[in-house]
Amino acid sequence: MVTAIGAHTLRILSHPVEIAYFFTQFLKLLARQLGTGRFRFRQTVDQLYSVGVESAGVIFFSIGVVSLILVLEFSFHMKLVLHQDSLVPAFSTVLLIRELGPVVTALLLVSRVGAGLAAEIATMKITDQIDALRLLSIEPFDYLVVPRWIAVWLAAVLLTILSIGVAILGGATIAAIKLGYGFGEYFNSMFTFSHFSDLIGCIIKASVFGNLLPLIACYHGFKAKPGSEGVGMAATSAVVEGSIVVILADFVVTYLFYTL
Amino acid sequence: MADKSVPILEARKVAFRFEGAPRPLFSGIEYALEQGDSVGMLGPTGAGKSVLLKVLAGLFMPTSGAVYFRGVSLKKMKRSQWKAFRRALGMTFQKDGLFDSLSCGDNLKFPLFEVEGLSGKEADSRVEAALESVDLRGQKDLRVYEMSGGMQKRLGLARALLFKPQVLLYDEPTAGLDPITSRNILELLSRQQQGEIQPTVLMVSSQPHQIESLTSGAAFLNDAKLDPPKSWAKAKAEKHTALAQFLSGSLEGPLTAELGDQP
Amino acid sequence: MMAVLRNSAWSTIGELGKTTMFGCEVVGNLLRYGTPFRGLLLQMYVVGVRSISTTVFTGFFVGAIMAIQIHLQLRDFGAQAFLGGLSASVTLRNVGPLLIAFILSGKVGAYTTAELGTMQVTDQISAIRCLGMDPIRYLVAPRFLAVVVSSFLLLVIGLMTAIGGGALIAALDLGVNTLNYVQNIPTIVTGWSILTGVAKSFVFGVIIAAVSCYRGYTTRNGASGVGENVKSASVQTLVTIIIADFALSNWIGGLMDFCTEVLGW
Amino acid sequence: MIEFKKVSKRFGQKQVLNELSFHVQRGEILFLLGRSGVGKSVTLRHLVGLVRPDSGEIFVDGREITHLSESEFLEVRRKCGMVFQFPALLDSLNVYENVAFGVRALKIRPGNEERDWVLEKLRLVHLPPSVADLMPAQLSFGMQKKVSLARTLAIHPAYLLFDEPTTSLDPVATRVIHELIHSLSRQLHVTSLVISHDMDGALEYADRILVIDKGQIVAGGTPAQMRQEKHPLVRDFLGGSA
């Protein structure tokens, strides 16, 4: 059992060096693309559309339900501790904006977009398309990765903000139905705790996730072993490592942003 | 013109081992492809022929040793030299490597735009001419999955020839095709070699009879070692060697043991 | 845009139906034939033990994050004393199972989908059928049971480490002395909260198993099919887990009210 | 005896099988040849119920199988052992477990006799007992194909169905596999239906050859008859061989 953990951590430790190399390559190519004005604008927009629209439905639905759960949970706890639940909207909204909004959106993006991206690149690799690109002296990273990377980054930020909006609406409706709050009441008491800096914190989290996600997905896509087994493993590793990194990054950002 | 003496593509003491594999796929490979040569590379299924071809094409980094293009090691190449190396190379892949998200015509138009910045009417005429040369006239709008095995091989060939390469590398050009489609592909390959300048060709295959007419001789990769290329006459004259058994396809000989065969 | 949302919602409901039917078929198969214990243990090792480090890692940080967040809110209220109980209760009842199940849907679920998907695509499953055997009984059922059992155990381990994580971060950084952090927990964390946490862990384990086995088993068209199914499996798992979380919270909440008011526990 | 009667099957716009009719006699080695993509391996998949026809009937030993339920099909599959083009071994099990998998599940042999039964099957495909403990990944492609053949043999099928057994194999491996198919059929009195596009192999090893094109049988006969066959497609196939 110890060797399993040892091997696992070793594998994780060997990654950062390669992932760091991947990240620098991305920055270098992005700068070159922007510099030489050959930025693949149309392709990035196509990717943004497919990433954004494709995952919007699932994310809004999930965040909406999560906010319903939050409101119920907090009313349960508030009654237990403070014996009155006037602060429920405030607490649930704050936790949503600071924490669950970005994290749940990111985790959904990791599984839908992360796995999809890793699988797509892995499939192209085992059907020799990546080698074909390199032979035509087209840098696969430049053509495949940079547009998708930017698209995922923008989509993550946009979807997080939109989903929080949806969540607040969801929270307000459940509060009205279950706890007898009027909409007006809910909205003005909502912002007692959360203030503008929380929104900034949320955007920072979303863009951190939005960058880590394509980084890990593309890394596993390019590293895929031959055969259909390689594709499955690439997608799985993208989902697994993507989600772990989201949780870890969330902790780091939360710690830095809020406790300091 | 490049001077004749330096081989166009050369491997010196090249070895390759997959990550986590107990022993190297092949090692100590000495091989030189001269300008204008047309050579085959034979070997049992799974001997690593395709991997060696990809190492020569600079797609795989060798575990040890180095590959030289016109005397310059791939490891020490600057970006511009690397681009020139790529332009000089044309390669078809065993699994074709066609861009399955694009149509048949776009598989050619895309590289034309990316590499030479061609677009519009000029690109269309280049695409039409390329499809014409591989008997795919008028198939521009077909999707890749709508094309038969033979048609996909021909499109792969058209793409490999798009930038008039000096060296052509074919990886199992007739793998998985029935004899009739294979013969069409082989005819197409020989037509490419009738052109004015004699392109240098290295053809990997496990079917010796099919590539005999297209190549002057063949190297033999077996048991992690490479027999240097020899003419078909000399190869056939061999007795009691793995190559002799490979060419005759008989049951007696060292290759059978590799298949774990104890009748 | 609306069309995309509508048909994706519609297809998910359709998928949920098919997954539940597949799940029932596998469970029926398990009840009728059972599965060799040795094979089950091996599967549980492959699926479960491999993910212990990930679960402990995730649990710890989820607990820590919740402790920080709740501490921030309570601080404005000067009610830090409740930190231990509140963060443990929120983690145990809701956020813990949800986020840890999310991670397991990748580590355990996506892995199983990829494995079964690869076996389907390389004709291994057809080969088993051609040997005159039922692949559900020999390949899917052991994995299904292994995933359910190991997900449940991993979730419980994850929840415990989450509470530990909360306590540690509270002591190290938030200046809350561990002793009264821990003492405060039983005051708020009732038997019902523990029941909710355990029930959710079990239900989430079953969801992860059902969706990942179904998606793996129904993989089509080659290598890209495997990648496609891993993607849709993990998304479908997440959405189903969220729905189940909401349903369970309500249902157990209702049950609790019923017991306390009517039976007067 | 296997018989196809006017079997048709369509995938999207492609009419893959078009009222296909043929039969396979007991104990014979029948090669079904055709160009790639004309529905050869689909024919095999119909026989083991992996695919159901749109119309027509299929008889295995006199029993009509197209309308059987999945569980009823299990017995038919035990009789028709299928060997796939790619070895499709369970890569988490070693060679012994792969071959014993079917035997143990179907309780063909009691525990103590299982080991001899498995080693006997490995010997039949000319593999040494030492191979039993290796993992599939450690075997050469040719050896993996032999293990998958041993696995199918382990459940003692009456029919052996081969889906392109020698496609893209080198000449030596091709002859080894063909030699095995021939010797097994004779030794075990098993009927073999081989899907292939290797005309040389067919002429040398088959008792009877059928050529399929556009979902129908266009020519058939013994190897000797086929050498004189006038049908253009057969001539083309023959032209292909040395």
JSON list of C-alpha atoms in Angstrom, two decimals, chain D residues 32-153:
[
{"chain": "D", "resi": 32, "resn": "LEU", "atom": "CA", "xyz": [-14.74, -16.50, -47.88]},
{"chain": "D", "resi": 33, "resn": "LEU", "atom": "CA", "xyz": [-12.76, -13.96, -49.94]},
{"chain": "D", "resi": 34, "resn": "GLY", "atom": "CA", "xyz": [-13.66, -10.43, -50.95]},
{"chain": "D", "resi": 35, "resn": "ARG", "atom": "CA", "xyz": [-12.33, -6.92, -51.19]},
{"chain": "D", "resi": 36, "resn": "SER", "atom": "CA", "xyz": [-12.13, -4.86, -47.98]},
{"chain": "D", "resi": 37, "resn": "GLY", "atom": "CA", "xyz": [-15.41, -3.23, -47.00]},
{"chain": "D", "resi": 38, "resn": "VAL", "atom": "CA", "xyz": [-17.79, -5.64, -48.76]},
{"chain": "D", "resi": 39, "resn": "GLY", "atom": "CA", "xyz": [-19.24, -7.04, -45.52]},
{"chain": "D", "resi": 40, "resn": "LYS", "atom": "CA", "xyz": [-17.09, -10.14, -44.98]},
{"chain": "D", "resi": 41, "resn": "SER", "atom": "CA", "xyz": [-16.62, -9.77, -41.22]},
{"chain": "D", "resi": 42, "resn": "VAL", "atom": "CA", "xyz": [-20.25, -8.63, -40.85]},
{"chain": "D", "resi": 43, "resn": "THR", "atom": "CA", "xyz": [-21.22, -12.09, -42.12]},
{"chain": "D", "resi": 44, "resn": "LEU", "atom": "CA", "xyz": [-19.29, -13.67, -39.22]},
{"chain": "D", "resi": 45, "resn": "ARG", "atom": "CA", "xyz": [-20.78, -11.27, -36.68]},
{"chain": "D", "resi": 46, "resn": "HIS", "atom": "CA", "xyz": [-24.25, -12.36, -37.83]},
{"chain": "D", "resi": 47, "resn": "LEU", "atom": "CA", "xyz": [-23.36, -15.97, -37.11]},
{"chain": "D", "resi": 48, "resn": "VAL", "atom": "CA", "xyz": [-22.57, -15.26, -33.45]},
{"chain": "D", "resi": 49, "resn": "GLY", "atom": "CA", "xyz": [-25.43, -12.84, -32.96]},
{"chain": "D", "resi": 50, "resn": "LEU", "atom": "CA", "xyz": [-23.30, -9.73, -32.46]},
{"chain": "D", "resi": 51, "resn": "VAL", "atom": "CA", "xyz": [-25.35, -8.30, -35.35]},
{"chain": "D", "resi": 52, "resn": "ARG", "atom": "CA", "xyz": [-28.96, -9.18, -36.34]},
{"chain": "D", "resi": 53, "resn": "PRO", "atom": "CA", "xyz": [-29.98, -9.30, -40.06]},
{"chain": "D", "resi": 54, "resn": "ASP", "atom": "CA", "xyz": [-32.79, -7.12, -41.51]},
{"chain": "D", "resi": 55, "resn": "SER", "atom": "CA", "xyz": [-34.22, -10.15, -43.37]},
{"chain": "D", "resi": 56, "resn": "GLY", "atom": "CA", "xyz": [-33.38, -13.76, -44.29]},
{"chain": "D", "resi": 57, "resn": "GLU", "atom": "CA", "xyz": [-32.57, -16.80, -42.15]},
{"chain": "D", "resi": 58, "resn": "ILE", "atom": "CA", "xyz": [-29.42, -18.34, -40.68]},
{"chain": "D", "resi": 59, "resn": "PHE", "atom": "CA", "xyz": [-29.28, -22.00, -39.63]},
{"chain": "D", "resi": 60, "resn": "VAL", "atom": "CA", "xyz": [-26.65, -23.55, -37.34]},
{"chain": "D", "resi": 61, "resn": "ASP", "atom": "CA", "xyz": [-27.01, -27.36, -37.24]},
{"chain": "D", "resi": 62, "resn": "GLY", "atom": "CA", "xyz": [-30.62, -26.97, -38.40]},
{"chain": "D", "resi": 63, "resn": "ARG", "atom": "CA", "xyz": [-31.59, -24.38, -35.77]},
{"chain": "D", "resi": 64, "resn": "GLU", "atom": "CA", "xyz": [-32.75, -20.95, -36.98]},
{"chain": "D", "resi": 65, "resn": "ILE", "atom": "CA", "xyz": [-30.82, -18.42, -34.89]},
{"chain": "D", "resi": 66, "resn": "THR", "atom": "CA", "xyz": [-31.80, -14.92, -36.04]},
{"chain": "D", "resi": 67, "resn": "HIS", "atom": "CA", "xyz": [-34.68, -14.61, -33.54]},
{"chain": "D", "resi": 68, "resn": "LEU", "atom": "CA", "xyz": [-32.94, -16.14, -30.51]},
{"chain": "D", "resi": 69, "resn": "SER", "atom": "CA", "xyz": [-32.76, -14.09, -27.30]},
{"chain": "D", "resi": 70, "resn": "GLU", "atom": "CA", "xyz": [-29.34, -13.07, -25.92]},
{"chain": "D", "resi": 71, "resn": "SER", "atom": "CA", "xyz": [-29.27, -15.96, -23.42]},
{"chain": "D", "resi": 72, "resn": "GLU", "atom": "CA", "xyz": [-30.34, -18.54, -26.03]},
{"chain": "D", "resi": 73, "resn": "PHE", "atom": "CA", "xyz": [-27.50, -17.29, -28.19]},
{"chain": "D", "resi": 74, "resn": "LEU", "atom": "CA", "xyz": [-24.98, -18.29, -25.52]},
{"chain": "D", "resi": 75, "resn": "GLU", "atom": "CA", "xyz": [-25.21, -21.96, -26.56]},
{"chain": "D", "resi": 76, "resn": "VAL", "atom": "CA", "xyz": [-24.85, -21.08, -30.26]},
{"chain": "D", "resi": 77, "resn": "ARG", "atom": "CA", "xyz": [-21.73, -19.09, -29.42]},
{"chain": "D", "resi": 78, "resn": "ARG", "atom": "CA", "xyz": [-20.24, -22.04, -27.55]},
{"chain": "D", "resi": 79, "resn": "LYS", "atom": "CA", "xyz": [-20.60, -24.07, -30.72]},
{"chain": "D", "resi": 80, "resn": "CYS", "atom": "CA", "xyz": [-19.19, -21.32, -33.00]},
{"chain": "D", "resi": 81, "resn": "GLY", "atom": "CA", "xyz": [-15.79, -20.27, -31.60]},
{"chain": "D", "resi": 82, "resn": "MET", "atom": "CA", "xyz": [-14.81, -16.89, -33.09]},
{"chain": "D", "resi": 83, "resn": "VAL", "atom": "CA", "xyz": [-11.21, -15.72, -33.48]},
{"chain": "D", "resi": 84, "resn": "PHE", "atom": "CA", "xyz": [-10.95, -11.97, -34.05]},
{"chain": "D", "resi": 85, "resn": "GLN", "atom": "CA", "xyz": [-8.52, -10.15, -36.36]},
{"chain": "D", "resi": 86, "resn": "PHE", "atom": "CA", "xyz": [-6.89, -8.48, -33.33]},
{"chain": "D", "resi": 87, "resn": "PRO", "atom": "CA", "xyz": [-6.04, -10.89, -30.46]},
{"chain": "D", "resi": 88, "resn": "ALA", "atom": "CA", "xyz": [-8.49, -9.20, -28.00]},
{"chain": "D", "resi": 89, "resn": "LEU", "atom": "CA", "xyz": [-6.87, -10.88, -24.98]},
{"chain": "D", "resi": 90, "resn": "LEU", "atom": "CA", "xyz": [-7.79, -9.70, -21.48]},
{"chain": "D", "resi": 91, "resn": "ASP", "atom": "CA", "xyz": [-4.64, -7.69, -20.81]},
{"chain": "D", "resi": 92, "resn": "SER", "atom": "CA", "xyz": [-5.14, -7.83, -17.01]},
{"chain": "D", "resi": 93, "resn": "LEU", "atom": "CA", "xyz": [-4.82, -11.65, -17.00]},
{"chain": "D", "resi": 94, "resn": "ASN", "atom": "CA", "xyz": [-1.81, -13.83, -17.92]},
{"chain": "D", "resi": 95, "resn": "VAL", "atom": "CA", "xyz": [-1.91, -16.33, -20.79]},
{"chain": "D", "resi": 96, "resn": "TYR", "atom": "CA", "xyz": [-3.04, -19.26, -18.59]},
{"chain": "D", "resi": 97, "resn": "GLU", "atom": "CA", "xyz": [-5.92, -17.24, -17.10]},
{"chain": "D", "resi": 98, "resn": "ASN", "atom": "CA", "xyz": [-6.94, -16.00, -20.56]},
{"chain": "D", "resi": 99, "resn": "VAL", "atom": "CA", "xyz": [-7.23, -19.54, -21.92]},
{"chain": "D", "resi": 100, "resn": "ALA", "atom": "CA", "xyz": [-8.78, -20.94, -18.73]},
{"chain": "D", "resi": 101, "resn": "PHE", "atom": "CA", "xyz": [-11.30, -18.07, -18.49]},
{"chain": "D", "resi": 102, "resn": "GLY", "atom": "CA", "xyz": [-13.91, -19.78, -20.66]},
{"chain": "D", "resi": 103, "resn": "VAL", "atom": "CA", "xyz": [-13.23, -23.29, -19.35]},
{"chain": "D", "resi": 104, "resn": "ARG", "atom": "CA", "xyz": [-13.60, -22.26, -15.71]},
{"chain": "D", "resi": 105, "resn": "ALA", "atom": "CA", "xyz": [-16.75, -20.18, -16.24]},
{"chain": "D", "resi": 106, "resn": "LEU", "atom": "CA", "xyz": [-18.54, -22.81, -18.31]},
{"chain": "D", "resi": 107, "resn": "LYS", "atom": "CA", "xyz": [-17.29, -25.59, -15.97]},
{"chain": "D", "resi": 108, "resn": "ILE", "atom": "CA", "xyz": [-16.07, -27.57, -18.97]},
{"chain": "D", "resi": 109, "resn": "ARG", "atom": "CA", "xyz": [-13.38, -29.20, -16.90]},
{"chain": "D", "resi": 110, "resn": "PRO", "atom": "CA", "xyz": [-13.26, -29.84, -13.08]},
{"chain": "D", "resi": 111, "resn": "GLY", "atom": "CA", "xyz": [-10.56, -27.87, -11.24]},
{"chain": "D", "resi": 112, "resn": "ASN", "atom": "CA", "xyz": [-7.86, -30.53, -11.15]},
{"chain": "D", "resi": 113, "resn": "GLU", "atom": "CA", "xyz": [-8.04, -31.31, -14.86]},
{"chain": "D", "resi": 114, "resn": "GLU", "atom": "CA", "xyz": [-8.08, -27.64, -15.84]},
{"chain": "D", "resi": 115, "resn": "ARG", "atom": "CA", "xyz": [-4.28, -27.21, -15.96]},
{"chain": "D", "resi": 116, "resn": "ASP", "atom": "CA", "xyz": [-3.71, -30.16, -18.31]},
{"chain": "D", "resi": 117, "resn": "TRP", "atom": "CA", "xyz": [-6.64, -29.02, -20.47]},
{"chain": "D", "resi": 118, "resn": "VAL", "atom": "CA", "xyz": [-5.16, -25.50, -20.85]},
{"chain": "D", "resi": 119, "resn": "LEU", "atom": "CA", "xyz": [-1.60, -26.72, -21.49]},
{"chain": "D", "resi": 120, "resn": "GLU", "atom": "CA", "xyz": [-3.02, -29.16, -24.06]},
{"chain": "D", "resi": 121, "resn": "LYS", "atom": "CA", "xyz": [-4.63, -26.23, -25.91]},
{"chain": "D", "resi": 122, "resn": "LEU", "atom": "CA", "xyz": [-1.36, -24.26, -25.83]},
{"chain": "D", "resi": 123, "resn": "ARG", "atom": "CA", "xyz": [0.45, -27.31, -27.27]},
{"chain": "D", "resi": 124, "resn": "LEU", "atom": "CA", "xyz": [-2.19, -27.54, -30.03]},
{"chain": "D", "resi": 125, "resn": "VAL", "atom": "CA", "xyz": [-1.31, -24.02, -31.17]},
{"chain": "D", "resi": 126, "resn": "HIS", "atom": "CA", "xyz": [2.42, -24.91, -30.96]},
{"chain": "D", "resi": 127, "resn": "LEU", "atom": "CA", "xyz": [3.10, -22.76, -27.88]},
{"chain": "D", "resi": 128, "resn": "PRO", "atom": "CA", "xyz": [5.48, -24.03, -25.13]},
{"chain": "D", "resi": 129, "resn": "PRO", "atom": "CA", "xyz": [4.05, -24.40, -21.55]},
{"chain": "D", "resi": 130, "resn": "SER", "atom": "CA", "xyz": [6.48, -21.66, -20.39]},
{"chain": "D", "resi": 131, "resn": "VAL", "atom": "CA", "xyz": [4.28, -19.08, -22.19]},
{"chain": "D", "resi": 132, "resn": "ALA", "atom": "CA", "xyz": [1.42, -19.75, -19.71]},
{"chain": "D", "resi": 133, "resn": "ASP", "atom": "CA", "xyz": [2.72, -17.36, -17.04]},
{"chain": "D", "resi": 134, "resn": "LEU", "atom": "CA", "xyz": [3.50, -14.44, -19.39]},
{"chain": "D", "resi": 135, "resn": "MET", "atom": "CA", "xyz": [1.24, -11.38, -19.73]},
{"chain": "D", "resi": 136, "resn": "PRO", "atom": "CA", "xyz": [-0.21, -10.62, -23.20]},
{"chain": "D", "resi": 137, "resn": "ALA", "atom": "CA", "xyz": [1.87, -7.42, -23.41]},
{"chain": "D", "resi": 138, "resn": "GLN", "atom": "CA", "xyz": [5.06, -9.54, -23.20]},
{"chain": "D", "resi": 139, "resn": "LEU", "atom": "CA", "xyz": [4.14, -11.64, -26.28]},
{"chain": "D", "resi": 140, "resn": "SER", "atom": "CA", "xyz": [4.86, -10.90, -29.94]},
{"chain": "D", "resi": 141, "resn": "PHE", "atom": "CA", "xyz": [1.82, -10.09, -32.13]},
{"chain": "D", "resi": 142, "resn": "GLY", "atom": "CA", "xyz": [1.96, -13.54, -33.73]},
{"chain": "D", "resi": 143, "resn": "MET", "atom": "CA", "xyz": [2.06, -15.29, -30.33]},
{"chain": "D", "resi": 144, "resn": "GLN", "atom": "CA", "xyz": [-0.88, -13.22, -29.07]},
{"chain": "D", "resi": 145, "resn": "LYS", "atom": "CA", "xyz": [-2.91, -14.41, -32.07]},
{"chain": "D", "resi": 146, "resn": "LYS", "atom": "CA", "xyz": [-2.07, -18.00, -31.16]},
{"chain": "D", "resi": 147, "resn": "VAL", "atom": "CA", "xyz": [-3.17, -17.51, -27.54]},
{"chain": "D", "resi": 148, "resn": "SER", "atom": "CA", "xyz": [-6.49, -16.06, -28.70]},
{"chain": "D", "resi": 149, "resn": "LEU", "atom": "CA", "xyz": [-6.90, -19.15, -30.93]},
{"chain": "D", "resi": 150, "resn": "ALA", "atom": "CA", "xyz": [-6.08, -21.42, -27.93]},
{"chain": "D", "resi": 151, "resn": "ARG", "atom": "CA", "xyz": [-8.68, -19.57, -25.85]},
{"chain": "D", "resi": 152, "resn": "THR", "atom": "CA", "xyz": [-11.38, -20.24, -28.47]},
{"chain": "D", "resi": 153, "resn": "LEU", "atom": "CA", "xyz": [-10.32, -23.88, -28.77]}
]
